Amino acid sequence: MTTHVLVLCTHNSARSVLAEGMLNHWARRLGKDVQAHSAGSAPSGRINPFALEALERAGVASDGVRSKSWDEFSAEGAPPLSIVITVCDSAAAEQCPVFFEGTGGSPAKVHWGYPDPSNADGGDDGKRRAFDLTRQAIGYRMLQLLQLPLHTMGRAELELALADIARN
């Protein structure tokens, strides 16, 4: 049974897209039955071009990625979510979305905050660097997530393991 992971950020244009791309990339490469999705509470309707560039530079497929509302994941017929990860930067006082369970049960939830690479200094080169670093940091956590025995863990155990990843 596929483990569905939803990554949320307010606008679903940068960090959540990087996370979706990296988790799907690593899951495929490692032969894991995990599917990442991303969404936002107030989607911008567009993907930040620096996010797409960062994925492309890393050899990560981004076809089919789009900025979308989290409403799609609480509607009838949505995939049953096992994990919901928020990636907003609480240190920057960003308002992170709070996900309410829809039709898919009660997923494990964790917050893995990252600074918004869109706000990086240094013009386009600074933004590219920031997007690459954010992609790498997210990718590292996604690799750790994929090492967990997801199909045998209960929600409480999974939330503890995901919180441990957040501290590392």
PDB file of C-alpha atoms in Angstrom:
ATOM      1  CA  MET A   1       0.000   0.000   0.000  1.00  0.00           C
ATOM      2  CA  THR A   2       1.410   3.364  -1.042  1.00  0.00           C
ATOM      3  CA  THR A   3       2.401   5.807   1.681  1.00  0.00           C
ATOM      4  CA  HIS A   4       1.089   9.225   0.616  1.00  0.00           C
ATOM      5  CA  VAL A   5       2.936  12.266   1.970  1.00  0.00           C
ATOM      6  CA  LEU A   6       1.546  15.794   1.648  1.00  0.00           C
ATOM      7  CA  VAL A   7       3.987  18.699   1.956  1.00  0.00           C
ATOM      8  CA  LEU A   8       2.364  22.036   2.746  1.00  0.00           C
ATOM      9  CA  CYS A   9       3.516  25.620   2.499  1.00  0.00           C
ATOM     10  CA  THR A  10       1.335  28.661   2.153  1.00  0.00           C
ATOM     11  CA  HIS A  11       1.874  29.381  -1.565  1.00  0.00           C
ATOM     12  CA  ASN A  12       3.007  25.955  -2.853  1.00  0.00           C
ATOM     13  CA  SER A  13       5.540  27.562  -5.148  1.00  0.00           C
ATOM     14  CA  ALA A  14       9.010  26.792  -3.746  1.00  0.00           C
ATOM     15  CA  ARG A  15       9.844  24.727  -0.622  1.00  0.00           C
ATOM     16  CA  SER A  16       6.882  22.367  -0.816  1.00  0.00           C
ATOM     17  CA  VAL A  17       7.563  21.817  -4.520  1.00  0.00           C
ATOM     18  CA  LEU A  18      11.227  21.059  -3.796  1.00  0.00           C
ATOM     19  CA  ALA A  19      10.121  18.580  -1.123  1.00  0.00           C
ATOM     20  CA  GLU A  20       7.606  16.877  -3.423  1.00  0.00           C
ATOM     21  CA  GLY A  21      10.226  16.535  -6.141  1.00  0.00           C
ATOM     22  CA  MET A  22      12.954  15.241  -3.834  1.00  0.00           C
ATOM     23  CA  LEU A  23      10.781  12.701  -2.020  1.00  0.00           C
ATOM     24  CA  ASN A  24       9.391  11.298  -5.266  1.00  0.00           C
ATOM     25  CA  HIS A  25      12.892  11.216  -6.771  1.00  0.00           C
ATOM     26  CA  TRP A  26      14.435   9.333  -3.847  1.00  0.00           C
ATOM     27  CA  ALA A  27      11.445   6.994  -3.448  1.00  0.00           C
ATOM     28  CA  ARG A  28      11.743   5.937  -7.098  1.00  0.00           C
ATOM     29  CA  ARG A  29      15.517   5.520  -6.895  1.00  0.00           C
ATOM     30  CA  LEU A  30      15.264   3.449  -3.707  1.00  0.00           C
ATOM     31  CA  GLY A  31      12.252   1.413  -4.838  1.00  0.00           C
ATOM     32  CA  LYS A  32      10.033   2.670  -1.994  1.00  0.00           C
ATOM     33  CA  ASP A  33       6.242   2.679  -2.291  1.00  0.00           C
ATOM     34  CA  VAL A  34       5.925   6.350  -1.311  1.00  0.00           C
ATOM     35  CA  GLN A  35       4.196   9.139  -3.229  1.00  0.00           C
ATOM     36  CA  ALA A  36       4.735  12.805  -2.379  1.00  0.00           C
ATOM     37  CA  HIS A  37       2.263  15.571  -3.091  1.00  0.00           C
ATOM     38  CA  SER A  38       2.463  19.284  -2.342  1.00  0.00           C
ATOM     39  CA  ALA A  39      -0.159  21.945  -1.816  1.00  0.00           C
ATOM     40  CA  GLY A  40      -0.765  25.314  -0.199  1.00  0.00           C
ATOM     41  CA  SER A  41      -3.390  27.040   1.881  1.00  0.00           C
ATOM     42  CA  ALA A  42      -3.205  30.064  -0.464  1.00  0.00           C
ATOM     43  CA  PRO A  43      -1.521  28.709  -3.615  1.00  0.00           C
ATOM     44  CA  SER A  44       0.151  31.228  -5.869  1.00  0.00           C
ATOM     45  CA  GLY A  45      -0.918  29.355  -8.994  1.00  0.00           C
ATOM     46  CA  ARG A  46       2.666  29.235 -10.285  1.00  0.00           C
ATOM     47  CA  ILE A  47       5.864  27.422  -9.433  1.00  0.00           C
ATOM     48  CA  ASN A  48       8.875  29.604  -8.699  1.00  0.00           C
ATOM     49  CA  PRO A  49      11.218  29.201 -11.691  1.00  0.00           C
ATOM     50  CA  PHE A  50      14.219  28.951  -9.324  1.00  0.00           C
ATOM     51  CA  ALA A  51      12.609  25.867  -7.738  1.00  0.00           C
ATOM     52  CA  LEU A  52      12.238  24.231 -11.139  1.00  0.00           C
ATOM     53  CA  GLU A  53      15.849  25.132 -11.994  1.00  0.00           C
ATOM     54  CA  ALA A  54      17.128  23.654  -8.713  1.00  0.00           C
ATOM     55  CA  LEU A  55      15.297  20.387  -9.359  1.00  0.00           C
ATOM     56  CA  GLU A  56      16.515  20.274 -12.962  1.00  0.00           C
ATOM     57  CA  ARG A  57      20.145  20.888 -11.940  1.00  0.00           C
ATOM     58  CA  ALA A  58      19.867  17.923  -9.555  1.00  0.00           C
ATOM     59  CA  GLY A  59      18.376  15.663 -12.236  1.00  0.00           C
ATOM     60  CA  VAL A  60      14.977  15.568 -10.518  1.00  0.00           C
ATOM     61  CA  ALA A  61      11.875  15.353 -12.709  1.00  0.00           C
ATOM     62  CA  SER A  62       9.404  18.196 -12.241  1.00  0.00           C
ATOM     63  CA  ASP A  63       6.906  17.449 -15.003  1.00  0.00           C
ATOM     64  CA  GLY A  64       3.346  17.566 -13.745  1.00  0.00           C
ATOM     65  CA  VAL A  65       4.231  19.687 -10.709  1.00  0.00           C
ATOM     66  CA  ARG A  66       1.789  22.538 -10.210  1.00  0.00           C
ATOM     67  CA  SER A  67       0.781  24.992  -7.510  1.00  0.00           C
ATOM     68  CA  LYS A  68      -2.479  23.741  -6.003  1.00  0.00           C
ATOM     69  CA  SER A  69      -4.769  24.095  -3.037  1.00  0.00           C
ATOM     70  CA  TRP A  70      -4.770  21.695  -0.135  1.00  0.00           C
ATOM     71  CA  ASP A  71      -8.531  21.413  -0.717  1.00  0.00           C
ATOM     72  CA  GLU A  72      -7.711  18.742  -3.307  1.00  0.00           C
ATOM     73  CA  PHE A  73      -6.416  16.515  -0.494  1.00  0.00           C
ATOM     74  CA  SER A  74      -9.470  16.752   1.713  1.00  0.00           C
ATOM     75  CA  ALA A  75     -11.966  16.088  -1.080  1.00  0.00           C
ATOM     76  CA  GLU A  76     -13.711  12.845  -1.898  1.00  0.00           C
ATOM     77  CA  GLY A  77     -11.387  10.530  -3.810  1.00  0.00           C
ATOM     78  CA  ALA A  78      -8.178  12.147  -2.518  1.00  0.00           C
ATOM     79  CA  PRO A  79      -5.317   9.786  -1.715  1.00  0.00           C
ATOM     80  CA  PRO A  80      -5.281   8.589   1.909  1.00  0.00           C
ATOM     81  CA  LEU A  81      -2.564  10.632   3.582  1.00  0.00           C
ATOM     82  CA  SER A  82      -0.132   8.980   5.968  1.00  0.00           C
ATOM     83  CA  ILE A  83       2.075  12.023   6.635  1.00  0.00           C
ATOM     84  CA  VAL A  84       1.620  15.801   6.423  1.00  0.00           C
ATOM     85  CA  ILE A  85       4.769  17.945   6.571  1.00  0.00           C
ATOM     86  CA  THR A  86       4.734  21.745   6.814  1.00  0.00           C
ATOM     87  CA  VAL A  87       7.863  23.502   5.547  1.00  0.00           C
ATOM     88  CA  CYS A  88       7.256  27.189   6.316  1.00  0.00           C
ATOM     89  CA  ASP A  89       9.874  29.063   8.311  1.00  0.00           C
ATOM     90  CA  SER A  90       8.390  29.710  11.746  1.00  0.00           C
ATOM     91  CA  ALA A  91      11.573  31.622  12.687  1.00  0.00           C
ATOM     92  CA  ALA A  92      10.598  34.215  10.085  1.00  0.00           C
ATOM     93  CA  ALA A  93       7.082  34.361  11.575  1.00  0.00           C
ATOM     94  CA  GLU A  94       5.571  32.880   8.424  1.00  0.00           C
ATOM     95  CA  GLN A  95       2.044  31.664   8.854  1.00  0.00           C
ATOM     96  CA  CYS A  96       2.144  27.910   8.308  1.00  0.00           C
ATOM     97  CA  PRO A  97      -0.990  26.189   7.097  1.00  0.00           C
ATOM     98  CA  VAL A  98      -2.847  24.008   9.576  1.00  0.00           C
ATOM     99  CA  PHE A  99      -4.163  20.935   7.816  1.00  0.00           C
ATOM    100  CA  PHE A 100      -7.500  19.521   8.825  1.00  0.00           C
ATOM    101  CA  GLU A 101      -8.025  15.874   8.028  1.00  0.00           C
ATOM    102  CA  GLY A 102     -10.276  15.148   5.115  1.00  0.00           C
ATOM    103  CA  THR A 103     -11.474  11.815   3.915  1.00  0.00           C
ATOM    104  CA  GLY A 104      -8.138  10.031   4.337  1.00  0.00           C
ATOM    105  CA  GLY A 105      -7.987   9.486   8.094  1.00  0.00           C
ATOM    106  CA  SER A 106      -5.632  11.104  10.551  1.00  0.00           C
ATOM    107  CA  PRO A 107      -2.097  11.472   9.161  1.00  0.00           C
ATOM    108  CA  ALA A 108       1.070  11.897  11.217  1.00  0.00           C
ATOM    109  CA  LYS A 109       2.096  15.560  11.203  1.00  0.00           C
ATOM    110  CA  VAL A 110       5.451  17.259  11.532  1.00  0.00           C
ATOM    111  CA  HIS A 111       6.932  20.701  10.934  1.00  0.00           C
ATOM    112  CA  TRP A 112      10.255  20.903   9.084  1.00  0.00           C
ATOM    113  CA  GLY A 113      10.858  24.635   8.675  1.00  0.00           C
ATOM    114  CA  TYR A 114      13.122  26.107   6.012  1.00  0.00           C
ATOM    115  CA  PRO A 115      13.836  29.768   5.253  1.00  0.00           C
ATOM    116  CA  ASP A 116      12.184  30.935   2.051  1.00  0.00           C
ATOM    117  CA  PRO A 117      14.893  30.813  -0.644  1.00  0.00           C
ATOM    118  CA  SER A 118      12.865  33.334  -2.661  1.00  0.00           C
ATOM    119  CA  ASN A 119      13.965  35.975  -0.148  1.00  0.00           C
ATOM    120  CA  ALA A 120      17.704  35.322  -0.537  1.00  0.00           C
ATOM    121  CA  ASP A 121      20.058  38.234  -1.055  1.00  0.00           C
ATOM    122  CA  GLY A 122      22.513  38.423  -3.926  1.00  0.00           C
ATOM    123  CA  GLY A 123      20.252  38.737  -6.928  1.00  0.00           C
ATOM    124  CA  ASP A 124      19.539  35.753  -9.154  1.00  0.00           C
ATOM    125  CA  ASP A 125      22.818  34.014  -8.267  1.00  0.00           C
ATOM    126  CA  GLY A 126      22.035  34.323  -4.557  1.00  0.00           C
ATOM    127  CA  LYS A 127      18.564  32.923  -5.111  1.00  0.00           C
ATOM    128  CA  ARG A 128      19.925  29.993  -7.146  1.00  0.00           C
ATOM    129  CA  ARG A 129      22.361  29.186  -4.339  1.00  0.00           C
ATOM    130  CA  ALA A 130      19.603  29.415  -1.742  1.00  0.00           C
ATOM    131  CA  PHE A 131      17.286  27.176  -3.752  1.00  0.00           C
ATOM    132  CA  ASP A 132      20.062  24.606  -4.232  1.00  0.00           C
ATOM    133  CA  LEU A 133      20.862  24.598  -0.510  1.00  0.00           C
ATOM    134  CA  THR A 134      17.191  24.291   0.409  1.00  0.00           C
ATOM    135  CA  ARG A 135      16.754  21.430  -2.048  1.00  0.00           C
ATOM    136  CA  GLN A 136      19.763  19.658  -0.563  1.00  0.00           C
ATOM    137  CA  ALA A 137      18.544  20.104   3.020  1.00  0.00           C
ATOM    138  CA  ILE A 138      15.064  18.887   2.134  1.00  0.00           C
ATOM    139  CA  GLY A 139      16.494  15.981   0.148  1.00  0.00           C
ATOM    140  CA  TYR A 140      18.552  14.863   3.145  1.00  0.00           C
ATOM    141  CA  ARG A 141      15.484  14.760   5.380  1.00  0.00           C
ATOM    142  CA  MET A 142      13.502  12.923   2.713  1.00  0.00           C
ATOM    143  CA  LEU A 143      16.218  10.259   2.577  1.00  0.00           C
ATOM    144  CA  GLN A 144      15.915   9.874   6.340  1.00  0.00           C
ATOM    145  CA  LEU A 145      12.131   9.579   6.060  1.00  0.00           C
ATOM    146  CA  LEU A 146      12.527   6.818   3.474  1.00  0.00           C
ATOM    147  CA  GLN A 147      14.719   4.817   5.872  1.00  0.00           C
ATOM    148  CA  LEU A 148      11.811   4.490   8.327  1.00  0.00           C
ATOM    149  CA  PRO A 149       9.707   1.303   8.312  1.00  0.00           C
ATOM    150  CA  LEU A 150       6.672   3.369   7.272  1.00  0.00           C
ATOM    151  CA  HIS A 151       4.315   0.428   6.745  1.00  0.00           C
ATOM    152  CA  THR A 152       4.811  -0.934  10.262  1.00  0.00           C
ATOM    153  CA  MET A 153       4.770   2.291  12.286  1.00  0.00           C
ATOM    154  CA  GLY A 154       1.725   3.627  14.085  1.00  0.00           C
ATOM    155  CA  ARG A 155       0.880   7.318  13.941  1.00  0.00           C
ATOM    156  CA  ALA A 156       2.406   8.225  17.328  1.00  0.00           C
ATOM    157  CA  GLU A 157       5.617   6.309  16.617  1.00  0.00           C
ATOM    158  CA  LEU A 158       5.843   7.878  13.169  1.00  0.00           C
ATOM    159  CA  GLU A 159       5.364  11.395  14.539  1.00  0.00           C
ATOM    160  CA  LEU A 160       8.185  10.822  17.046  1.00  0.00           C
ATOM    161  CA  ALA A 161      10.503   9.547  14.305  1.00  0.00           C
ATOM    162  CA  LEU A 162       9.644  12.501  12.044  1.00  0.00           C
ATOM    163  CA  ALA A 163      10.257  14.931  14.919  1.00  0.00           C
ATOM    164  CA  ASP A 164      13.655  13.291  15.479  1.00  0.00           C
ATOM    165  CA  ILE A 165      14.487  13.910  11.821  1.00  0.00           C
ATOM    166  CA  ALA A 166      13.516  17.561  12.298  1.00  0.00           C
ATOM    167  CA  ARG A 167      16.042  17.901  15.133  1.00  0.00           C
ATOM    168  CA  ASN A 168      18.929  16.496  13.086  1.00  0.00           C
TER     169      ASN A 168
END
